[in-house]
XYZ file of C-alpha atoms in Angstrom:
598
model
C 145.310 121.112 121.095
C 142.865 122.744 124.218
C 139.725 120.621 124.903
C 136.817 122.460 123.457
C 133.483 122.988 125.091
C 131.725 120.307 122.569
C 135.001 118.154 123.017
C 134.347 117.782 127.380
C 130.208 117.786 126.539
C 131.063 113.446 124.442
C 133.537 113.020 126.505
C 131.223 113.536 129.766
C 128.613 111.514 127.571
C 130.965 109.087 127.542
C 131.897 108.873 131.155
C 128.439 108.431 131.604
C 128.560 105.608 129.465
C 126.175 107.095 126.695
C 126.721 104.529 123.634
C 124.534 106.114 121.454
C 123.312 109.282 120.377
C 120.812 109.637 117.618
C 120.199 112.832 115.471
C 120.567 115.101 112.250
C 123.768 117.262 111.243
C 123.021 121.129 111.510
C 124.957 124.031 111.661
C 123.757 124.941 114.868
C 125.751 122.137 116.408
C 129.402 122.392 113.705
C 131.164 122.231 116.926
C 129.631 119.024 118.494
C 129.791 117.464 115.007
C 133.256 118.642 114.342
C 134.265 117.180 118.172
C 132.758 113.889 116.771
C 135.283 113.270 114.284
C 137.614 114.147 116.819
C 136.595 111.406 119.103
C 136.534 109.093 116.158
C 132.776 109.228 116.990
C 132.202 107.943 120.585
C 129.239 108.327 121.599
C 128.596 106.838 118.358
C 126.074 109.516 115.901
C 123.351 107.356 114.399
C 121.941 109.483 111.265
C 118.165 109.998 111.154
C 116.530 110.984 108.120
C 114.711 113.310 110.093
C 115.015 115.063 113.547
C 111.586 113.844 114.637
C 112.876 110.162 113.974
C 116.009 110.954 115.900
C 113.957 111.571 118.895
C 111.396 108.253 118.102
C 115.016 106.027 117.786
C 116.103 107.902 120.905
C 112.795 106.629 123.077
C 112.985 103.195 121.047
C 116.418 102.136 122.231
C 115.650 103.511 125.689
C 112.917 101.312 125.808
C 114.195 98.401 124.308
C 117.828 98.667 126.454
C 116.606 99.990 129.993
C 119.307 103.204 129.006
C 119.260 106.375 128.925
C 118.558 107.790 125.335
C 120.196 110.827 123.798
C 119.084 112.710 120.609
C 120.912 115.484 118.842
C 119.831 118.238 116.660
C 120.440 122.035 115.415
C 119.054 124.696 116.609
C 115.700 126.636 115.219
C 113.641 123.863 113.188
C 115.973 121.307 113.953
C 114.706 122.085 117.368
C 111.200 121.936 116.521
C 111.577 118.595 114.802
C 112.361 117.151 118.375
C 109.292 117.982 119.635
C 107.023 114.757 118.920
C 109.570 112.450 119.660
C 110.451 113.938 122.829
C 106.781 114.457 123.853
C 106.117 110.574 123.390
C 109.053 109.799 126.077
C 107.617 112.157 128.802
C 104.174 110.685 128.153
C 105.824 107.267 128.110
C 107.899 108.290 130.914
C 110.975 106.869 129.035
C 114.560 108.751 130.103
C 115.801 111.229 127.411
C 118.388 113.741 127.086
C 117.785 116.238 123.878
C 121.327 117.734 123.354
C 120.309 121.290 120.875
C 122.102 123.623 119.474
C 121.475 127.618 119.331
C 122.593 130.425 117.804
C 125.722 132.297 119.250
C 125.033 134.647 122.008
C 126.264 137.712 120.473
C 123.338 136.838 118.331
C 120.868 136.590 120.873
C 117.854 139.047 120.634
C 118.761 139.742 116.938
C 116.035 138.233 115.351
C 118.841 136.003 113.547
C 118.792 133.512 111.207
C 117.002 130.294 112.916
C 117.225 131.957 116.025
C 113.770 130.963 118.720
C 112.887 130.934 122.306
C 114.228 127.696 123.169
C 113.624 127.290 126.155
C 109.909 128.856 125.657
C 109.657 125.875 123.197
C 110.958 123.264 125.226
C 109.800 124.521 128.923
C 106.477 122.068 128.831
C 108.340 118.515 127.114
C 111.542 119.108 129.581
C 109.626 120.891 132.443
C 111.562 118.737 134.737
C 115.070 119.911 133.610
C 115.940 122.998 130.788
C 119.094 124.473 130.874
C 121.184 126.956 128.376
C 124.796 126.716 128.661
C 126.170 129.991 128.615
C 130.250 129.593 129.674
C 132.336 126.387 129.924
C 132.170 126.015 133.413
C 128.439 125.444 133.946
C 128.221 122.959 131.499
C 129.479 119.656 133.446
C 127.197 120.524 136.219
C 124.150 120.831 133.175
C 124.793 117.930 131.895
C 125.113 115.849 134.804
C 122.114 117.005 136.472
C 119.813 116.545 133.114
C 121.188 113.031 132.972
C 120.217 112.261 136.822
C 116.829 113.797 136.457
C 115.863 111.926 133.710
C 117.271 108.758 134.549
C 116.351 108.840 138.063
C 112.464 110.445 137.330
C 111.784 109.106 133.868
C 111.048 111.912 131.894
C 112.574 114.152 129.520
C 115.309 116.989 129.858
C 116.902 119.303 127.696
C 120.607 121.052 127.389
C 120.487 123.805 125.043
C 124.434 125.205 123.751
C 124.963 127.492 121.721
C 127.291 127.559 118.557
C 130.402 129.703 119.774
C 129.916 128.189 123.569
C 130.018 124.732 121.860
C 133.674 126.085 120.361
C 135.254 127.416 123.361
C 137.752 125.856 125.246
C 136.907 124.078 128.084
C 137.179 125.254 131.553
C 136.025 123.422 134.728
C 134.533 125.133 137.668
C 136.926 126.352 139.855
C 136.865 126.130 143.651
C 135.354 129.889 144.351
C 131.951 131.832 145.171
C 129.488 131.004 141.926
C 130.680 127.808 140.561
C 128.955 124.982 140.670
C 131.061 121.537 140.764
C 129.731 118.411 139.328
C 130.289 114.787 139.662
C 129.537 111.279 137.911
C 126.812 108.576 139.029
C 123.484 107.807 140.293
C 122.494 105.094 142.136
C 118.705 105.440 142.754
C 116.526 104.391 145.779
C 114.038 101.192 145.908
C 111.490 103.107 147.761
C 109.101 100.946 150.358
C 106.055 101.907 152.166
C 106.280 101.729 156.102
C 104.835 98.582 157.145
C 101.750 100.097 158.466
C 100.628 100.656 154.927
C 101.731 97.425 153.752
C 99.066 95.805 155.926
C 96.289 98.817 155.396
C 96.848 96.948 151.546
C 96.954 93.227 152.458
C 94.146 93.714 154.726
C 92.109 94.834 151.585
C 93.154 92.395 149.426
C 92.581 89.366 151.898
C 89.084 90.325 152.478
C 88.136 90.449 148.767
C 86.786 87.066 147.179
C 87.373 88.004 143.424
C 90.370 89.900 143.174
C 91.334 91.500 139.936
C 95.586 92.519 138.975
C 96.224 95.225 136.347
C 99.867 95.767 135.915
C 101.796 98.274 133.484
C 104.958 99.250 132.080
C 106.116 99.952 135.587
C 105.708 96.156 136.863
C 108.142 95.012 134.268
C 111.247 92.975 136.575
C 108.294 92.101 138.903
C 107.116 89.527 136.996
C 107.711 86.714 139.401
C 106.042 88.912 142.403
C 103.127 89.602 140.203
C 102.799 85.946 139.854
C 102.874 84.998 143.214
C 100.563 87.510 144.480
C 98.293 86.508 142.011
C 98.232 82.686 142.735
C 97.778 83.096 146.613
C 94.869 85.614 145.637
C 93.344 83.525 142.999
C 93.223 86.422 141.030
C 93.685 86.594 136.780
C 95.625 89.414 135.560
C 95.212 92.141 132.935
C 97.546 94.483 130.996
C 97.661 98.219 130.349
C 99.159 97.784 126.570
C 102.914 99.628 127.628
C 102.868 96.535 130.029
C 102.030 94.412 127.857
C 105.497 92.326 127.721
C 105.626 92.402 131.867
C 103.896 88.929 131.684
C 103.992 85.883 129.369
C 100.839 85.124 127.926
C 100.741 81.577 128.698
C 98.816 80.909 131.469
C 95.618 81.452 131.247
C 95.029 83.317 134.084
C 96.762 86.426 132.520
C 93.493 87.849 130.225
C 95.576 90.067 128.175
C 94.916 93.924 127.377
C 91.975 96.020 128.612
C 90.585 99.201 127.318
C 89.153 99.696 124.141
C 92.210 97.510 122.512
C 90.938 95.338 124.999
C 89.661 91.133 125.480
C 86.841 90.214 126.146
C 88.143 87.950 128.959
C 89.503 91.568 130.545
C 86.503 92.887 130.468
C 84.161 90.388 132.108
C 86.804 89.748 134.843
C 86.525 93.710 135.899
C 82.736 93.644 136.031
C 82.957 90.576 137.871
C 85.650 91.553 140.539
C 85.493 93.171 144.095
C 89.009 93.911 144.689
C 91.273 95.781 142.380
C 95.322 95.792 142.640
C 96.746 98.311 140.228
C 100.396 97.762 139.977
C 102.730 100.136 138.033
C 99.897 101.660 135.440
C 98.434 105.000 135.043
C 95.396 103.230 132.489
C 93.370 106.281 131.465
C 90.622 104.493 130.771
C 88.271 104.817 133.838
C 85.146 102.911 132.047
C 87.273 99.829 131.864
C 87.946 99.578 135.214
C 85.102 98.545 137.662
C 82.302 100.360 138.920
C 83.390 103.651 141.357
C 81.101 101.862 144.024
C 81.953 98.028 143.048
C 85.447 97.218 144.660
C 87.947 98.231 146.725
C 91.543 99.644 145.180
C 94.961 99.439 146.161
C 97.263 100.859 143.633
C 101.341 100.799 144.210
C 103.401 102.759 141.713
C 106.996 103.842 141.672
C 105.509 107.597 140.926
C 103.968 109.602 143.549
C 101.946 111.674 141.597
C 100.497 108.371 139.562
C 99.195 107.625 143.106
C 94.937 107.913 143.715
C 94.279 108.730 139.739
C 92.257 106.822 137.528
C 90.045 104.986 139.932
C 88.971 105.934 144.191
C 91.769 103.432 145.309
C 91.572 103.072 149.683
C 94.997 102.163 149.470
C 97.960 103.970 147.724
C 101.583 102.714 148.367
C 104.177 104.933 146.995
C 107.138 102.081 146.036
C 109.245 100.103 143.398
C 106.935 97.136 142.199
C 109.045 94.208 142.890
C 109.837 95.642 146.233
C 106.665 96.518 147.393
C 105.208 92.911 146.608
C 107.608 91.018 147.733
C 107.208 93.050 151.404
C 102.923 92.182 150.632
C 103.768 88.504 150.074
C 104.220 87.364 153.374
C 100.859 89.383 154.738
C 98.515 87.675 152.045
C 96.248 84.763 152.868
C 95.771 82.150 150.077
C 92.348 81.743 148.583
C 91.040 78.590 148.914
C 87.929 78.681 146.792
C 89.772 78.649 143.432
C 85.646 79.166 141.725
C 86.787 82.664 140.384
C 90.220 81.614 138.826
C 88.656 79.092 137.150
C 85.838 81.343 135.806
C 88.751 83.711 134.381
C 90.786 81.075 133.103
C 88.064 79.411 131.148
C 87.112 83.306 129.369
C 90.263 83.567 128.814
C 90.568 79.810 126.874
C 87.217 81.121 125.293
C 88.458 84.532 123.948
C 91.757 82.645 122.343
C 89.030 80.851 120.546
C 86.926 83.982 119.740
C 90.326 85.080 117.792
C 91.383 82.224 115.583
C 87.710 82.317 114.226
C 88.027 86.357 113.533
C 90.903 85.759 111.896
C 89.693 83.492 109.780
C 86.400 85.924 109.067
C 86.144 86.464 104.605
C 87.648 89.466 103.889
C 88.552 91.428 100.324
C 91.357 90.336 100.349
C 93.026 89.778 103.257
C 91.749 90.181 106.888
C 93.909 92.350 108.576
C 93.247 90.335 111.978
C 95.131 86.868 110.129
C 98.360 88.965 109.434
C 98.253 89.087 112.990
C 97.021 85.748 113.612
C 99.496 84.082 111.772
C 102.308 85.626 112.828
C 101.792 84.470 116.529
C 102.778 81.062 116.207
C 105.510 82.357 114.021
C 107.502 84.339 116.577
C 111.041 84.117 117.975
C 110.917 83.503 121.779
C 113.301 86.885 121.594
C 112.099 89.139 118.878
C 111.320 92.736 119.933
C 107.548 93.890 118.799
C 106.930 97.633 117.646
C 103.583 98.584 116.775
C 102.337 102.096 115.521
C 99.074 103.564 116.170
C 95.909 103.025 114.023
C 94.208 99.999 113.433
C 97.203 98.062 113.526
C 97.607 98.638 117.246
C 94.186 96.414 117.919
C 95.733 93.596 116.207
C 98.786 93.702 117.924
C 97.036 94.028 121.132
C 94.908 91.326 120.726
C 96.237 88.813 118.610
C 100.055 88.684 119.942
C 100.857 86.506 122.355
C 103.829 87.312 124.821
C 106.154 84.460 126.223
C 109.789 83.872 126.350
C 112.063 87.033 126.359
C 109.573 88.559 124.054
C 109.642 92.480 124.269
C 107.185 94.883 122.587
C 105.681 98.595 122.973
C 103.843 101.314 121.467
C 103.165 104.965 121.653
C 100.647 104.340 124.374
C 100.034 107.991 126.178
C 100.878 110.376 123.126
C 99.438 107.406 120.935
C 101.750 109.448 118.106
C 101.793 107.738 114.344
C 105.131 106.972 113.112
C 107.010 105.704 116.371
C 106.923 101.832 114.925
C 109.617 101.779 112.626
C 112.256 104.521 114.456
C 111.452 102.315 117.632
C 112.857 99.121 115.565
C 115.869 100.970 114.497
C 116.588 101.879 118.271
C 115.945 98.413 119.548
C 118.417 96.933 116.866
C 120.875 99.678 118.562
C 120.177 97.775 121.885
C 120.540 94.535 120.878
C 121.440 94.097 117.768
C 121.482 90.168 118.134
C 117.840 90.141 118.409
C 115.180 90.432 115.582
C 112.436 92.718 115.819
C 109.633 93.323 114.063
C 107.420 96.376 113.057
C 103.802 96.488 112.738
C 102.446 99.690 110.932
C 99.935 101.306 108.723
C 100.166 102.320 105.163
C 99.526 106.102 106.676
C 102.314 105.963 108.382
C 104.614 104.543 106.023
C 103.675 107.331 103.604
C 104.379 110.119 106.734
C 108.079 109.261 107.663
C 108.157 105.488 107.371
C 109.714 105.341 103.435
C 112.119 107.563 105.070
C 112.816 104.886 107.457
C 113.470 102.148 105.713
C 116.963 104.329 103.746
C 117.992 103.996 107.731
C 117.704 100.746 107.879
C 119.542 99.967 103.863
C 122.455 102.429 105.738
C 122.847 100.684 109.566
C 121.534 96.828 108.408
C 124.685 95.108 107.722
C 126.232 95.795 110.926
C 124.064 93.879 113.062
C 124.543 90.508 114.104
C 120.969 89.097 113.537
C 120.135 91.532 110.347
C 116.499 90.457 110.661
C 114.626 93.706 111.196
C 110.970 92.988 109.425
C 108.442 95.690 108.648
C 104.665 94.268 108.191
C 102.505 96.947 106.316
C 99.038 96.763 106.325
C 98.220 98.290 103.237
C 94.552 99.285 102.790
C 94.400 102.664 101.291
C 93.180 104.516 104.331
C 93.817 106.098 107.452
C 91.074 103.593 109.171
C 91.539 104.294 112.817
C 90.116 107.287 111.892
C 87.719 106.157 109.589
C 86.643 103.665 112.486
C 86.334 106.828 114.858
C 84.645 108.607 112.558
C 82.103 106.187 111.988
C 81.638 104.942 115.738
C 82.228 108.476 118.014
C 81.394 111.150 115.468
C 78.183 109.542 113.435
C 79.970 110.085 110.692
C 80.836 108.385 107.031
C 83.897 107.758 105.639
C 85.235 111.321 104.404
C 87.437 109.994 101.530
C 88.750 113.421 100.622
C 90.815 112.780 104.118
C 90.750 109.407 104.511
C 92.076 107.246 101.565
C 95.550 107.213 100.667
C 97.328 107.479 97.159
C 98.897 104.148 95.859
C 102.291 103.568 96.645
C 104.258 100.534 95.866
C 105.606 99.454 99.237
C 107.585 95.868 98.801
C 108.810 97.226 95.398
C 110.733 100.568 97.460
C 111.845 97.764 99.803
C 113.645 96.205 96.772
C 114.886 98.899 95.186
C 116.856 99.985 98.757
C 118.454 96.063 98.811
C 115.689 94.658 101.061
C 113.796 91.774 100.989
C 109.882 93.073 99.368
C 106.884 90.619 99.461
C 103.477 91.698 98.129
C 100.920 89.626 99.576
C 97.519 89.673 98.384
C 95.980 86.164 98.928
C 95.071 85.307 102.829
C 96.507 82.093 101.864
C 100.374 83.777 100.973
C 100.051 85.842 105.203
C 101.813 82.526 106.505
C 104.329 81.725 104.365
C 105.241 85.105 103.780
C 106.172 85.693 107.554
C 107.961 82.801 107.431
C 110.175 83.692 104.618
C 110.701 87.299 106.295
C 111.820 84.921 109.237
C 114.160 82.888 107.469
C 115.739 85.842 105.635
C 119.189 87.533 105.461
C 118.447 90.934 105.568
C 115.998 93.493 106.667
C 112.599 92.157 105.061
C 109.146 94.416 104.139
C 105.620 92.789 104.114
C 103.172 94.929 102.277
C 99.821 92.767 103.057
C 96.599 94.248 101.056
C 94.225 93.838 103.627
C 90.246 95.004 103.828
C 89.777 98.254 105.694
C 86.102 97.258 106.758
C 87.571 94.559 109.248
C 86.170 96.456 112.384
C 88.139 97.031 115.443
C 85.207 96.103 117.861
C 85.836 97.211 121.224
C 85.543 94.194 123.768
C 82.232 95.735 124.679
C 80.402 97.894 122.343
C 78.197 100.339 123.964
C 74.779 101.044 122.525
C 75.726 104.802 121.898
C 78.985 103.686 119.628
C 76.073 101.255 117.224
C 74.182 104.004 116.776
C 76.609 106.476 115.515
C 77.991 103.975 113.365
C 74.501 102.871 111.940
C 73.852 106.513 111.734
C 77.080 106.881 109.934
C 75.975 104.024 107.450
C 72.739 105.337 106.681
C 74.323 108.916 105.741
C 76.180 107.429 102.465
C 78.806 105.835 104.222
C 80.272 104.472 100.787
C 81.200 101.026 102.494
C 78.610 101.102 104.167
C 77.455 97.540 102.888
C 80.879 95.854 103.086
C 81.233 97.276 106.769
C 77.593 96.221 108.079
C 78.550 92.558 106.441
C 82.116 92.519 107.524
C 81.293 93.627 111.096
C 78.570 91.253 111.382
C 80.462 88.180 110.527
C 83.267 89.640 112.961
C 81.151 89.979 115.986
C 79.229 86.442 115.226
C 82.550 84.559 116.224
C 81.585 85.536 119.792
C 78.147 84.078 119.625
C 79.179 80.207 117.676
C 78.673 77.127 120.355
C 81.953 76.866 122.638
C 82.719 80.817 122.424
C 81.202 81.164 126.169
C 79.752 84.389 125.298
C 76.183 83.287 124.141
C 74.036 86.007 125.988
């Protein structure tokens, strides 16, 4: 039988050792699905519920593996489904190849069934690589190049082929004027400023006297570097929340997340600092870095066009993190006067003790912060953390402690809802010997997370540690955005929008085969994890927790209390619960030993 188009297209996936493509059947793609059972389905086809998933458990197991991820899906509003998914890996600069089907080009121009402007749709989320294969002999060539590009920058591309393309036989470029040949492999660069630069940087950094580190996502295998640097510098270290697994949490020089999911210890050490290295982070967040006029910058980033954003940094190096400080090492001239480690390690020691007492704040009935809390201690030196946006992403930034071979990540550019749950399905792809766990809201579970969890009942028993746990924090509303509301708009709770109809999470857990536990007594959050722990299957948490916990910033300005007051006094109907709740919160800053008694 002749090798189809579709038939070369997995078997090229496969020579590029592509393990795993996730996505949802279509007609648009019969002859890729139809090749599948052909190739007794290598790459293997991971079912979604939903395209949009297929692109979140794409950019999960990417994350979670270091591989390229590949998601599959029809053409027209299979297409569109993509979208989100796809749009959180280019923000997240994650490598992903969308593989979509169209309608046959006879078609074309028709206005046919399901038929759209493809690549007018996807020419912003792939803007790096978009290509329609029109004849057999461009395709190799297509696919090769969308692999390299987004392996090699980190982004997003997509290869658009048509049904009857997708069914032709295979021919390969021939040797003549207008073909285009193609071959396998990339082996990228470890890119290192000239030395000149190197010692423009070092001779910033050795004249500062409080030094402050920032690393992200793209300091992760530089761990040991970042380490170094920081101990000849005396300098503590914070963490853009994509980076947040780039460092154990241990020591207590590392001061955890900044920004508005931020610690306190984060905060104090950039107002205190002169010096700021940026390594591997594009943190948005200007107002949580130091003043424009209060320190000098170097910033080093694998990314040229990361370079100089974000803060006016005198020193940009354009190179791989681990490369570029290891060259820096040598240059850098211990600090002696160890007064400004100490300072940071002792806020640091202090804010640890600002959250056990938070945690422990009265709450009806359960404060979300102790799900959190509790869990800490609790986890496996290897477990893989996913956390959705919402209010659930402030716990998990600030109550989570990294060490070990812990992994975990978020939406953190697109800050999407839904990613938590598709990203545990992809990581259990990657390494399906590990556990992982997935922190999310009851808003999202009700927007594609039920969905979800039929995934998981279908995949679960193939994995060799079948320990995939979902935590819900269930309080009946969609309280990021209550807490936005109420803090940046001056506005009250709009319930109409905001709370959520009942739905009986650990119950839907049990009636897929999973383990369900309802937990509605602060003194049940412990054992309950534990149990989840300790079981044989995928496990669901529902945890009814209080949604006027707030999620106080690490410094509240005077602006945000005054739209919230002003949101209280405008029949904010909890507004009582929230003025006691956020009171008793912000009072476990203030108790003898906290350090922050000003």
């Amino acid at each position: 039988m002749a090798k189809s188009v579709a038939d070369f297209l997995l078997q090229r996936l496969r020579d590029w050792d592509v393990r795993t493509v996730f996505g949802y059947a279509g007609d648009g793609i019969n002859g890729l699905l139809a090749a599948w059972e052909r190739a007794g389905n290598r790459p293997e086809f991971v079912q979604a519920r939903h395209e949009e998933l297929a692109a979140f458990e794409a950019v999960g197991y990417a994350k979670f593996s270091g591989r390229l991820g590949v998601c599959a899906a029809t053409s027209g509003p299979g297409a569109i489904h993509l979208l989100n998914g796809l749009y959180d890996a280019k923000l997240d600069h994650v490598p992903v190849v969308a593989i979509v089907g169209q309608t046959a080009r006879s078609a074309m121009g028709g206005s046919f069934q399901q038929e759209l402007d493809l690549n007018s749709l996807f020419k912003d989320v792939a803007s790096e690589y978009l290509q329609t294969v029109m004849v057999p002999e461009q395709l190799p060539n297509v696919l090769d190049r969308a692999i390299r590009v987004a392996t090699t920058r980190r982004t997003v591309t997509a290869v658009i082929v048509p049904g009857d393309v997708q069914e032709l036989e295979y021919r390969p470029p021939s040797h003549s004027f207008r073909m285009v040949p193609s071959s396998l492999g990339v082996s990228p660069g470890i890119p290192v400023p000239a030395e000149e630069d190197l010692r423009r940087a070092a001779d910033v950094l050795n004249a500062g006297e409080p030094v402050a580190i920032q690393v992200g996502q793209g300091a992760r295998g530089a761990a040991r570097e970042v380490e170094q640097v920081a101990d000849v510098l005396g300098a503590g270290v914070s963490k853009a929340l994509l980076g947040k697994d780039v460092l154990s949490d241990e020591p207590r020089w590392v001061t955890g997340a900044n920004g508005l999911l931020g610690t306190r210890a984060t905060y104090d050490m950039m107002q205190g600092c002169d010096t700021l290295l940026v390594v591997g982070s594009s943190f948005p967040y200007s107002q949580f870095l130091p003043e424009f006029d209060q320190a000098r910058g170097v910033q080093i980033d694998i990314d040229p066009t990361m370079l100089g954003m974000r803060y006016p940094f005198e020193v940009n190096l354009h190179g791989d993190a681990r490369a570029v400080l290891g060259a820096l090492l040598p240059m850098l001239e211990r600090k002696v006067d160890r007064s400004w480690r100490d300072t940071i390690e002792s806020n640091t020691t202090r804010w640890w003790e600002v959250m056990a007492r938070r945690a422990h704040v009265d709450a009806d009935p359960i404060n979300p912060e102790r799900v959190l809390h509790e869990l800490d201690a609790l986890l496996p030196d290897n477990v893989m953390l996913t956390a959705d946006s919402g209010s659930v992403a402030n716990w998990y930034a600030r109550h989570l402690r990294i060490r070990g071979r812990m992994r975990g990540t978020l939406s953190g550019t697109l800050a999407t809802m839904c990613p938590a749950l598709p990203y545990a399905v992809g990581a259990k792809f990657a390494h399906p010997d590990r556990p992982v766990i997935a922190l999310v809201g009851d808003g999202t579970m009700q927007m594609n997370g039920i969905n979800e969890l039929i995934t998981i009942r279908h995949y679960w028993p193939r994995w060799t540690d079948p320990r995939l746990i979902v935590g819900v924090l269930n309080n009946g509303d969609l309280n990021q955005v209550t807490w936005e509301l109420r803090a940046m708009g001056g506005s009250p709770s709009f319930e109409a929008s905001q709370q959520l109809p009942e739905f009986p999470y650990a119950g839907y857990a049990r009636s897929l085969g999973m383990t369900g536990i309802k937990v509605d007594d602060p003194d049940g959050v412990r054992s309950a994890w534990e149990q989840a722990l300790a079981s044989d299957r995928p496990c669901l948490i529902e945890f009814v927790t209080d949604p006027n916990i707030p999620p106080i910033p690490p410094h509240a300005t005077w602006e945000q209390a005054q739209k919230t007051a002003k949101a209280l006094l405008s029949g904010d109907p909890d507004a009582w619960r929230v003025l006691t709740a956020g009171v008793r919160s912000k009072a476990q800053e203030f108790l003898p030993g906290s350090g922050h008694d000003r």
